[in-house]
Coordinates of C-alpha atoms in Angstrom, one line a residue:
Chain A
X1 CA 34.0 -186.8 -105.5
X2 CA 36.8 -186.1 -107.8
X3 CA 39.1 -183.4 -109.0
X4 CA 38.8 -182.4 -112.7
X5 CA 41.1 -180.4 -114.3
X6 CA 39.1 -178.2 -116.9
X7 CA 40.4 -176.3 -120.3
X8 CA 41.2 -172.7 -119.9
X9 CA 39.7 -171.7 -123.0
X10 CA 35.9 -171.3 -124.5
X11 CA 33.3 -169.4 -126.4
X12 CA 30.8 -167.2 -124.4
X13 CA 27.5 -168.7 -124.4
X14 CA 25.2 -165.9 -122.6
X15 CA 26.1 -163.1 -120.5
X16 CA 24.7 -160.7 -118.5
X17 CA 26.2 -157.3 -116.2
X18 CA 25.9 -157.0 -112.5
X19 CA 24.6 -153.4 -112.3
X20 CA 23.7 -153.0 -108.4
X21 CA 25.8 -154.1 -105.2
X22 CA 25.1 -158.0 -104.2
X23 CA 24.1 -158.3 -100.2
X24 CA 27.3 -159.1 -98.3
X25 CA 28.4 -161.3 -96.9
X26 CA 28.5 -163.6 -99.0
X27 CA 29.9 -161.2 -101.5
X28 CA 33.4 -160.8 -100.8
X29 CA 34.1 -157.4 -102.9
X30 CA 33.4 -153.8 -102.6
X31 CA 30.2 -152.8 -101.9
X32 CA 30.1 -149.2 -100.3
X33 CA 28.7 -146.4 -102.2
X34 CA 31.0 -145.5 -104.8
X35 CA 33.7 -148.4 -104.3
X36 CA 31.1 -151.0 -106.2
X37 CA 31.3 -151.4 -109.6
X38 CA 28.8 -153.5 -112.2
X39 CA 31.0 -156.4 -113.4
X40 CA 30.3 -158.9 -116.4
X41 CA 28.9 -162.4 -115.3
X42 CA 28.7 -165.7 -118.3
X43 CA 28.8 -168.8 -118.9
X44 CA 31.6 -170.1 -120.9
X45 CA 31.6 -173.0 -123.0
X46 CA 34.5 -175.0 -122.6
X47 CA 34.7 -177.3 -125.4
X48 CA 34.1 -181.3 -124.7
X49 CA 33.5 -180.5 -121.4
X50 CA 30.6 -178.0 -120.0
X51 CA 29.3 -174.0 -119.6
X52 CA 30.9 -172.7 -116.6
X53 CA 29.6 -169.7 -114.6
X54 CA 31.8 -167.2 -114.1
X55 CA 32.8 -163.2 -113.7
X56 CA 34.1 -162.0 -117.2
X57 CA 36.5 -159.4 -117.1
X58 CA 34.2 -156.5 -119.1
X59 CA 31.6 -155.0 -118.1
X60 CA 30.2 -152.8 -120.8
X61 CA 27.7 -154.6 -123.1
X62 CA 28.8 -153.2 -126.9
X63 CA 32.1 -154.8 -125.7
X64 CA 30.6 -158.4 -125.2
X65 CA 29.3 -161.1 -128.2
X66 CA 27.7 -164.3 -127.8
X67 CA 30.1 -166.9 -129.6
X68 CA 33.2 -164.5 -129.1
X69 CA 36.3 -166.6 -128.0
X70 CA 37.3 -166.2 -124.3
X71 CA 40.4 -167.5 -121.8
X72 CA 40.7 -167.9 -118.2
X73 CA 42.2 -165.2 -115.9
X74 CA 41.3 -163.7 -112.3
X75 CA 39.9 -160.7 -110.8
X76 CA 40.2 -159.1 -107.4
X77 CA 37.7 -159.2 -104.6
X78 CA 39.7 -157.6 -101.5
X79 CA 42.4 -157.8 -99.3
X80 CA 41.6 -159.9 -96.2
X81 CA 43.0 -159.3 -92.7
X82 CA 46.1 -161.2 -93.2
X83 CA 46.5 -159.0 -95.9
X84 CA 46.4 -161.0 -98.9
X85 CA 44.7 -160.5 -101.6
X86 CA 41.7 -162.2 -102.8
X87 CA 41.0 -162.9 -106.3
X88 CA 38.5 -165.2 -108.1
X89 CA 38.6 -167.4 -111.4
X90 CA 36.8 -164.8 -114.6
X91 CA 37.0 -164.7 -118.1
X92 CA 38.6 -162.5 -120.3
X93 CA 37.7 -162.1 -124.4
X94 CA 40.8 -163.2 -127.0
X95 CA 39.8 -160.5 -129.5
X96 CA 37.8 -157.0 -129.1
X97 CA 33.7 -157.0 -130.7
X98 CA 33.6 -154.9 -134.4
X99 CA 31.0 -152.9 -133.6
Chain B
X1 CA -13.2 -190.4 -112.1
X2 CA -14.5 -187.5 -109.9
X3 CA -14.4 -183.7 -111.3
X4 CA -12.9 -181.4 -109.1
X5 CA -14.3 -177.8 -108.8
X6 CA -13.4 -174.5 -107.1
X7 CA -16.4 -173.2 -105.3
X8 CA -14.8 -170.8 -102.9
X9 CA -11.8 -168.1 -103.2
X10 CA -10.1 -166.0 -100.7
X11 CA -6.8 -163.3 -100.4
X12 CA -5.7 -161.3 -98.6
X13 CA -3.8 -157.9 -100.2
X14 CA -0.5 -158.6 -101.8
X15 CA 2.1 -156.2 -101.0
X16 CA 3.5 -155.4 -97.7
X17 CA 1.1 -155.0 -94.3
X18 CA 3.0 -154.1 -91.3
X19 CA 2.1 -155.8 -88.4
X20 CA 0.5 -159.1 -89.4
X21 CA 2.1 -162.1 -90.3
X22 CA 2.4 -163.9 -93.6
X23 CA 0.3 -166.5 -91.4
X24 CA -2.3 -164.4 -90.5
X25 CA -2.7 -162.8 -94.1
X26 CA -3.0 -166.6 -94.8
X27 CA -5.7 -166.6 -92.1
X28 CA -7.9 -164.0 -93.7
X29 CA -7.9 -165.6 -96.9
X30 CA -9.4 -168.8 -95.7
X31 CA -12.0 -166.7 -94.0
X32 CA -12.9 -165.2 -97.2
X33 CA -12.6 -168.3 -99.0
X34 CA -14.9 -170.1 -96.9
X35 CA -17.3 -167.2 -97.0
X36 CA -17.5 -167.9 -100.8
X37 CA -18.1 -170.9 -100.5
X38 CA -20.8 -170.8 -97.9
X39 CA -19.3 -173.3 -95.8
X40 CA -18.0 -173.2 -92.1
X41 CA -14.2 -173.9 -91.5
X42 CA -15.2 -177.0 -89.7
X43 CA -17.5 -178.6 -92.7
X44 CA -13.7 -178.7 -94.4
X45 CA -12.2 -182.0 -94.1
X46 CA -8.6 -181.9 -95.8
X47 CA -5.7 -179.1 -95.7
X48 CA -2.8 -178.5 -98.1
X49 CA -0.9 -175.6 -96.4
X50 CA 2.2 -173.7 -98.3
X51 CA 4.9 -171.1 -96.9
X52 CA 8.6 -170.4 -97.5
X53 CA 9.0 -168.6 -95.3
X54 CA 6.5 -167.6 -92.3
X55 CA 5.9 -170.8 -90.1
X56 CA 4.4 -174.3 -90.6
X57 CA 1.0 -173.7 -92.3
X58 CA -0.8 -176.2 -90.3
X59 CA -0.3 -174.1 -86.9
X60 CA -2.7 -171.5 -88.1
X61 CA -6.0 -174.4 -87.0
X62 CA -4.8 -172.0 -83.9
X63 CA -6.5 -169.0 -85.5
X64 CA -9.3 -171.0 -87.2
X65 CA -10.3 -173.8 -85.2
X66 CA -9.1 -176.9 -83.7
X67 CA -11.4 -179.1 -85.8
X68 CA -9.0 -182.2 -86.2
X69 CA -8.7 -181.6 -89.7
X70 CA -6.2 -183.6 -91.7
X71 CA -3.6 -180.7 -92.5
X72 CA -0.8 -181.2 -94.6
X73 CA 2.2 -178.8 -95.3
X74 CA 3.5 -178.4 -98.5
X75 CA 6.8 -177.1 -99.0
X76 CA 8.2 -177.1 -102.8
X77 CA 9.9 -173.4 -104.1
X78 CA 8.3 -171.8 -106.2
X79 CA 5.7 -174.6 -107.0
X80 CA 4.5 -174.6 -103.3
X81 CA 1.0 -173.3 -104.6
X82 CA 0.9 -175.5 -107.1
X83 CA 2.2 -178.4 -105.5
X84 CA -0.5 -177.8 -102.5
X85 CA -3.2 -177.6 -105.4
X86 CA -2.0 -181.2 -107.4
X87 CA -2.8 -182.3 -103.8
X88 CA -6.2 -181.3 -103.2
X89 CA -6.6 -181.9 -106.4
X90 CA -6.3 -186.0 -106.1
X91 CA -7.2 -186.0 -102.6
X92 CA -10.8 -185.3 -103.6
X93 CA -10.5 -187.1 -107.0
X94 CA -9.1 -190.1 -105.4
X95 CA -12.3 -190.1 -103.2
X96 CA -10.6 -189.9 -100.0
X97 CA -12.5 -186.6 -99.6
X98 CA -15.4 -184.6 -100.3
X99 CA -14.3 -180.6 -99.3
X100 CA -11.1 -179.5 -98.9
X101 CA -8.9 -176.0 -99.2
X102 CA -5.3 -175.1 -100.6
X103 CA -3.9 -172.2 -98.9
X104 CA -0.4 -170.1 -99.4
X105 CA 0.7 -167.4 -97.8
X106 CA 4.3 -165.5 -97.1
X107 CA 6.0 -162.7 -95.7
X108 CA 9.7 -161.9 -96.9
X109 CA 12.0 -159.1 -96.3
X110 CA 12.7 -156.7 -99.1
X111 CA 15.8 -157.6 -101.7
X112 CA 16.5 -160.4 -104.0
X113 CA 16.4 -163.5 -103.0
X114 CA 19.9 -165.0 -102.5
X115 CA 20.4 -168.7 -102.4
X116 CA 23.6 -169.9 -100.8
X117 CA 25.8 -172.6 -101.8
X118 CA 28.5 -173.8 -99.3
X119 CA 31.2 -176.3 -100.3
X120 CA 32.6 -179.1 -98.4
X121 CA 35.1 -177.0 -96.9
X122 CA 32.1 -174.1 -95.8
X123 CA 33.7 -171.4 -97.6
X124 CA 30.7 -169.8 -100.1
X125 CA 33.3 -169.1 -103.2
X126 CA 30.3 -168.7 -105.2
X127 CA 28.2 -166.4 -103.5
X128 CA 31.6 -164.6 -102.4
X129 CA 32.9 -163.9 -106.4
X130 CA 29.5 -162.3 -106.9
X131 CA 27.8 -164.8 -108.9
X132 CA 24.7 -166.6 -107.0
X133 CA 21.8 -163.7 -107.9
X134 CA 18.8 -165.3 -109.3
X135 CA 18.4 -161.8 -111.2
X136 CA 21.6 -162.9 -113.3
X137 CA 20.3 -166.2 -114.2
X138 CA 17.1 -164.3 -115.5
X139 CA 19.4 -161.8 -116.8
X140 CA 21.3 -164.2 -119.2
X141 CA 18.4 -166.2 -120.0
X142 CA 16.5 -163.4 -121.7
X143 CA 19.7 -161.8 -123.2
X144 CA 20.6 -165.2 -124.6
X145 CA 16.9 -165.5 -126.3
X146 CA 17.2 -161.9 -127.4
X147 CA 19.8 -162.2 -129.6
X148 CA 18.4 -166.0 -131.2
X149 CA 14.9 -164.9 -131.5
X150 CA 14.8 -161.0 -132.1
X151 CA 13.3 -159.8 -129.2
X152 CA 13.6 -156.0 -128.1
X153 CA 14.3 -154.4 -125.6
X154 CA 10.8 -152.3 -126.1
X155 CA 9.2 -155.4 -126.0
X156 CA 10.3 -156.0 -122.6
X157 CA 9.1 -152.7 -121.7
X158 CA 5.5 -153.3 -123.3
X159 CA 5.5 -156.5 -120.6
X160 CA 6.1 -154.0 -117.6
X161 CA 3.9 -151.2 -118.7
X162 CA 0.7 -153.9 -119.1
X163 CA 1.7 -155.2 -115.8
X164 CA 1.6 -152.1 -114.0
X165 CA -2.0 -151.2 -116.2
X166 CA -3.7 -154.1 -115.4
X167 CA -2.0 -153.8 -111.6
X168 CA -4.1 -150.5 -111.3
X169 CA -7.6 -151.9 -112.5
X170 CA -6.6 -154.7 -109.3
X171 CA -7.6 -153.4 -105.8
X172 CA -5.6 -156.6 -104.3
X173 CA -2.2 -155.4 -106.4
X174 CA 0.6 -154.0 -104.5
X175 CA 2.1 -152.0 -107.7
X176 CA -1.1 -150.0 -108.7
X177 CA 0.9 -147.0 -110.6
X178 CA 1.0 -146.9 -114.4
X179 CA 4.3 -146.7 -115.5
X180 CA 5.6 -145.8 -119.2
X181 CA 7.7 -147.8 -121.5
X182 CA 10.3 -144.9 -121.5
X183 CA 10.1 -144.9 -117.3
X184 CA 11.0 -148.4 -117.2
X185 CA 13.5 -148.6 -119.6
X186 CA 15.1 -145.9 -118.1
X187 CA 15.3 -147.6 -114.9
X188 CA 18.3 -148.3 -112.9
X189 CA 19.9 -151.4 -115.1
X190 CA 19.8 -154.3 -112.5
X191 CA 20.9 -156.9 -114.7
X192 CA 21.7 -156.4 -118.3
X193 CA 19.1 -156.1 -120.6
X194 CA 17.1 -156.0 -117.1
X195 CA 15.8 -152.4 -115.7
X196 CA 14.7 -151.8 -112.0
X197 CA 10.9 -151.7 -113.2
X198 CA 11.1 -154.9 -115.2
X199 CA 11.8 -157.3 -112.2
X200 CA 8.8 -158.4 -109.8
X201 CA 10.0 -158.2 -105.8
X202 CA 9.7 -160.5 -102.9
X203 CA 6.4 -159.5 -101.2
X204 CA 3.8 -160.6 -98.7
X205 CA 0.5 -161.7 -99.6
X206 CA -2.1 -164.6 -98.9
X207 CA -4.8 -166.9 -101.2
X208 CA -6.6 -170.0 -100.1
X209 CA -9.4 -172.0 -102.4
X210 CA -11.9 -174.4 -101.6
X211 CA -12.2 -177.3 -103.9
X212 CA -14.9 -180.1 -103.7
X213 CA -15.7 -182.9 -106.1
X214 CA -18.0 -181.7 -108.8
X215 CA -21.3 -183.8 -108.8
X216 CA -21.3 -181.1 -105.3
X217 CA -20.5 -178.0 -106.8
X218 CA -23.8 -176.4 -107.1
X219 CA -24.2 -177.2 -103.5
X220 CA -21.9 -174.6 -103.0
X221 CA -21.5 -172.0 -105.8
X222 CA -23.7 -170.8 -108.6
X223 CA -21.0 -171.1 -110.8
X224 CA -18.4 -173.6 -110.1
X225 CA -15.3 -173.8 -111.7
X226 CA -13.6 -176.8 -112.7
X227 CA -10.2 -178.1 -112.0
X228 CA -9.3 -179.9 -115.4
X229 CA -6.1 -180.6 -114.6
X230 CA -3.0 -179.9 -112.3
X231 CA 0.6 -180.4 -113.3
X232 CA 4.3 -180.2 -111.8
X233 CA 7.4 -180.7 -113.0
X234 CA 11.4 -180.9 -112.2
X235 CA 14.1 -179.9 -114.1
X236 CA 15.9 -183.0 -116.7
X237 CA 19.8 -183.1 -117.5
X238 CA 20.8 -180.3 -119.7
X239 CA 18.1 -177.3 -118.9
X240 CA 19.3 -174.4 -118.1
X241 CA 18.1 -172.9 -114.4
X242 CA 18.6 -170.8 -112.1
X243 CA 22.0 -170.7 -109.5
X244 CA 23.8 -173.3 -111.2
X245 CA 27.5 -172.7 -111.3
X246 CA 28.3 -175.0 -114.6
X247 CA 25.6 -176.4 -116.8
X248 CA 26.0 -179.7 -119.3
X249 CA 26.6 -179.2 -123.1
X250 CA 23.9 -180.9 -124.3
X251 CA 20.7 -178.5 -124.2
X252 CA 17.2 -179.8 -122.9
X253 CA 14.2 -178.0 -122.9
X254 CA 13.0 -176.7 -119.3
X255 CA 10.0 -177.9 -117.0
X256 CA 8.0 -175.5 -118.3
X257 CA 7.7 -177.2 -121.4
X258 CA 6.9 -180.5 -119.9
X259 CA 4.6 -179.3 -117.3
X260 CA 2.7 -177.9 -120.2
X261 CA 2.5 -180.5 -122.5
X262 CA 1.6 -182.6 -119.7
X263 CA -1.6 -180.3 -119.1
X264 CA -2.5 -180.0 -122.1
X265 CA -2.0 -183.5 -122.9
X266 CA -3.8 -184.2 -119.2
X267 CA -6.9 -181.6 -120.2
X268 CA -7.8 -182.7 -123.8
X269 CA -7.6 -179.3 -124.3
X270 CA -4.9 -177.1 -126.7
X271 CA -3.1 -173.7 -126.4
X272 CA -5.3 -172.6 -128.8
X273 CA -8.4 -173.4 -127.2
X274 CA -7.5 -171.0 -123.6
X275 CA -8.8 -167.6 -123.2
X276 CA -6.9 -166.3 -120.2
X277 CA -3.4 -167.6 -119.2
X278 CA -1.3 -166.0 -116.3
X279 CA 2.1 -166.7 -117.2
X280 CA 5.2 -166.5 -114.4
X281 CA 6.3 -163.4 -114.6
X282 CA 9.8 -163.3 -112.3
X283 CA 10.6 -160.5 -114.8
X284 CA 9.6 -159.0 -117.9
X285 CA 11.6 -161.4 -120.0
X286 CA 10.1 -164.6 -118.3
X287 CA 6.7 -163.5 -119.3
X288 CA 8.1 -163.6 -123.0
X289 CA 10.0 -166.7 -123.1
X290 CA 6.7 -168.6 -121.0
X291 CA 4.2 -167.3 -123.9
X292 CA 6.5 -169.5 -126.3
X293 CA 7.4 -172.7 -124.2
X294 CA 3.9 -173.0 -122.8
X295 CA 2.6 -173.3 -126.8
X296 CA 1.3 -170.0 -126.9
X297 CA 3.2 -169.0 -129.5
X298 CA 6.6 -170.1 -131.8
X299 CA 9.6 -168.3 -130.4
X300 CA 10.2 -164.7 -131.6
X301 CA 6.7 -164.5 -132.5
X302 CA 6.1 -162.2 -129.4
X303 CA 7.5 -159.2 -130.7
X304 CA 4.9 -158.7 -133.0
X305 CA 2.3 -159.8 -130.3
X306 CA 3.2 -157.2 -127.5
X307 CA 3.3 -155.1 -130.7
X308 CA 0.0 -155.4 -131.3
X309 CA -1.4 -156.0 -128.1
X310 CA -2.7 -159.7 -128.2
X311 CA -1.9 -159.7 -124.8
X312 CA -3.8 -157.0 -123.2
X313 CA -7.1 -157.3 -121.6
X314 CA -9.2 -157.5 -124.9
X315 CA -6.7 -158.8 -126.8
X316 CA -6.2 -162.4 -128.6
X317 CA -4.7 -163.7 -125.4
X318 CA -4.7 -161.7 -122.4
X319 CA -1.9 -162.4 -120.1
X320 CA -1.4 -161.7 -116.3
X321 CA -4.7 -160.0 -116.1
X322 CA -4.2 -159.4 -112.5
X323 CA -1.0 -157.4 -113.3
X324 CA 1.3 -161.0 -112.3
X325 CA 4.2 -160.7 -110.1
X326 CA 5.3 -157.7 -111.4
X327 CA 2.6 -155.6 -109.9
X328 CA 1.8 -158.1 -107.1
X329 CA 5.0 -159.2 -105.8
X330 CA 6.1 -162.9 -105.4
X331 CA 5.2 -163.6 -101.8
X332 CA 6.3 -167.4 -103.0
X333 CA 3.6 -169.5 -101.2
X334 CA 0.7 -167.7 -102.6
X335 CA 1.9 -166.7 -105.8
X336 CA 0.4 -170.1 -107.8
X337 CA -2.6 -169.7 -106.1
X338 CA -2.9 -166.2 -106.6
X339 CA -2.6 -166.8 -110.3
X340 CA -5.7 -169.4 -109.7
X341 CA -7.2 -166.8 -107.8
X342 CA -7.5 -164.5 -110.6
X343 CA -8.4 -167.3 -113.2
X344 CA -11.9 -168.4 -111.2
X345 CA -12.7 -164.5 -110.9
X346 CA -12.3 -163.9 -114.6
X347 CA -14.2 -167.7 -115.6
X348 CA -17.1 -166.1 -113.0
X349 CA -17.3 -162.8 -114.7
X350 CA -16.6 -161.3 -111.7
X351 CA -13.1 -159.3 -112.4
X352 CA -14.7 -155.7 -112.6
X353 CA -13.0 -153.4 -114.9
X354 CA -10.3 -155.8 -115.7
X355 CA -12.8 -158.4 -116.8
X356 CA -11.7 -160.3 -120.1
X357 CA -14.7 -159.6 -122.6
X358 CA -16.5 -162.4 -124.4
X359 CA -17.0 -164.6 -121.9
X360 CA -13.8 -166.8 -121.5
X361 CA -14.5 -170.3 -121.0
X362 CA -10.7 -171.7 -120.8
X363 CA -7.8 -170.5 -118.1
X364 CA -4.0 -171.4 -117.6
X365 CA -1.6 -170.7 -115.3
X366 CA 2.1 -171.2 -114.9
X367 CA 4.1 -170.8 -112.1
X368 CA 8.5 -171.2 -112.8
X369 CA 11.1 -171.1 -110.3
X370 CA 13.9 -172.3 -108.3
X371 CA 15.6 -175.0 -108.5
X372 CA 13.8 -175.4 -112.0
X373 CA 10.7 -176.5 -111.3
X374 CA 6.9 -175.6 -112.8
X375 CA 3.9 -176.1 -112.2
X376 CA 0.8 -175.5 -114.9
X377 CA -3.3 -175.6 -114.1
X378 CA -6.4 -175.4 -116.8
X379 CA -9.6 -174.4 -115.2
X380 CA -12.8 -174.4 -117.4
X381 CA -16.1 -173.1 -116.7

């Protein structure tokens, strides 16, 4: 196995929105009546390379657009009990949809 | 070579029973299926066995009888059913035997199925960012087809609402209420475009069928139907399936569409010439995507077919007769038999007030799932 560093930047490909509470564990973020929210989930197609799986940053569906341009960020999942705070990789869209 | 022909069906209710095991639900079925047949459990000389999830198959000879019976276990996702019926299929088409039964059964707990993935280092990053629900996976897929092909979100509602329908006319059905359009588009959204009442749910249930080789058939049933042809397939490079953190730019079509061409090709028969077809239903949007990649149809084409009702009982091409997984549950060992299940009693004429009119002579099934794999069947009268 080897490390490969891939772009930061993409088009969204297809996308979808989390709308109930995954089972954790595994899920590492909120999950308690009214601490969950739905969260975005795509794959991103990073040009040359592949479609990688990721959390995108929006969650409301007018907001998100198959082809629309997209860069790498992160999002929070908690605080552990060393208190630090635990993020993972997402996507955020370059421009907002016309509706 | 040999024909191959169901002469004997059994299941036990899908759904959930308290207080018996997916085995024994398992158990019953081969009763019944041996009933139907008119044969003894120890005139059966071969075993394919499938569960995911409630013990080794082969230990239930301990409820039916330690005959000595070659009994094999079949373990294979979502194609365990059909994988167990490929085998009985050439067991008894290879000559090797003369009367032998598939069986499938299973008992899960409620909730979505979630598949984990652990890296080298045993952290699960990608169950632990949220990602890892096959629900998503299904979610995408039909958003992604959607918006290329025109598909509505009423049409996915029109797949629900038959579901639950033909669930009702099905005593063995574990969702037997009627549901509106409106009611299930107004669901809780589970995963965008993808409402509560639009996704089938891990359930319990058991099927077993007796096969023999066909110059036998009458032996055994007055109206035997035949096995044309069983198929399974894997996933190739560039498909796009379920739980898979990156995918390859090049696209490739799925299993589906190579399990069915296979069939078809297998068969000597078309898409045009099948009556019945019970197509895997995971969710509403799977039913509509499968009509199109098992030849049923072009793609987009649906929407003016769950328009118009081809694929209601008594339409052009009626589709998950039984009410599919939706109103049955996906117990996953017995869901591809279940499927073959409900193909025999509708070749038979014996599906009671869900019975497809005019006499169908041609039945498909399809069963889709995890890790991308299908499976496909064609029975004829």
């Amino acid at each position: 196995m080897e490390s490969v560093h891939l772009g930061t930047q993409g088009t969204l490909w297809a996308w979808t929105i989390q709308g109930f509470a995954p089972k954790s564990p595994p899920y590492l973020g909120p999950v308690a009546d009214g601490q969950f929210e739905p969260y975005g989930v795509g794959y991103v197609v990073l040009p040359g390379e592949l479609k990688v799986e990721a959390r995108l940053t929006i969650a409301d569906p007018k907001e998100l657009q198959e082809g629309m341009a997209m860069r790498l960020t992160t999002v929070p999942l908690q605080t552990d009990e060393a208190g630090d705070r635990v993020v993972t990789f997402a996507f955020e869209p370059m421009e907002t949809v016309n509706a | 070579m040999r024909d191959v022909a169901i002469v004997g069906i059994g299941m036990h209710p899908f759904g959930r029973t308290e207080g018996r095991s997916g085995m024994e639900q398992g158990a019953v079925a081969v009763r019944q299926a041996c009933a139907d047949a008119g044969v003894r459990w120890q005139d059966i000389e071969f075993a394919y066995g499938g569960s995911r999830a409630s013990g080794d198959p082969d230990r239930m000879v301990s409820m039916l009888g330690l005959t000595g019976l070659q009994f094999i276990n079949v373990s294979n996702g979502c194609a365990t059913g059909g994988s167990a019926l490929f085998s009985a299929y050439n067991t008894i088409k290879s000559g090797a035997f003369d009367l032998g039964i598939a069986i499938g059964f299973d008992k899960h707990a409620r909730g979505a199925f979630t598949p984990r993935l652990q890296t080298s280092s045993g952290a699960d990053w990608y169950g632990g960012s949220g990602l890892a629900l096959t629900t998503q996976f299904f979610g995408m897929k039909i958003n992604h087809y959607m918006s290329q092909y025109g598909i509505s979100d009423r049409s996915l509602a029109r797949v629900a609402a038959k579901a639950f329908r033909n669930g009702a006319l099905n005593p063995m059905a574990w969702r037997r209420k009627p549901l509106s359009e409106d009611e299930i588009l107004q669901s809780q959204m589970l995963s965008y475009p993808l409402t509560q009442y639009m996704f089938c749910s891990p359930g319990e249930g058991g099927v077993a069928l007796v096969l023999c080789r066909g110059d036998q058939a009458h032996k055994y049933s007055d109206k035997p139907i035949f096995l044309r042809t069983s198929v399974v397939r894997s996933r190739r490079f560039g498909s796009f399936e379920v739980t898979a953190p990156s995918l390859a730019l090049e696209h490739n079509d799925g299993p589906t569409i190579d399990a069915s061409r296979a069939a078809f090709e297998l068969a000597g028969i078309g898409p045009e010439d099948v009556d019945i077809a019970q197509l895997q239903d995971t969710e509403s949007g799977a039913e509509i995507m499968h009509m199109a990649e098992n030849g049923f149809c072009e793609h987009g084409e649906q929407e003016h077919m769950l328009a118009r009702g081809d694929t209601e009982i008594g339409g052009r091409l009626p589709v998950n007769t039984d009410g599919g997984c939706l109103a049955n549950g996906e117990p996953i060992g017995a869901s591809g038999l279940r499927q073959v299940y409900e193909n025999v009693l509708q070749l038979r004429g014996a599906a009671g007030p869900r019975q497809v009119p005019d006499d169908p002579q041609v039945a498909y099934t399809h069963v889709y799932g995890a890790p991308g794999i299908s499976g496909v069947t064609i029975l004829t009268t």
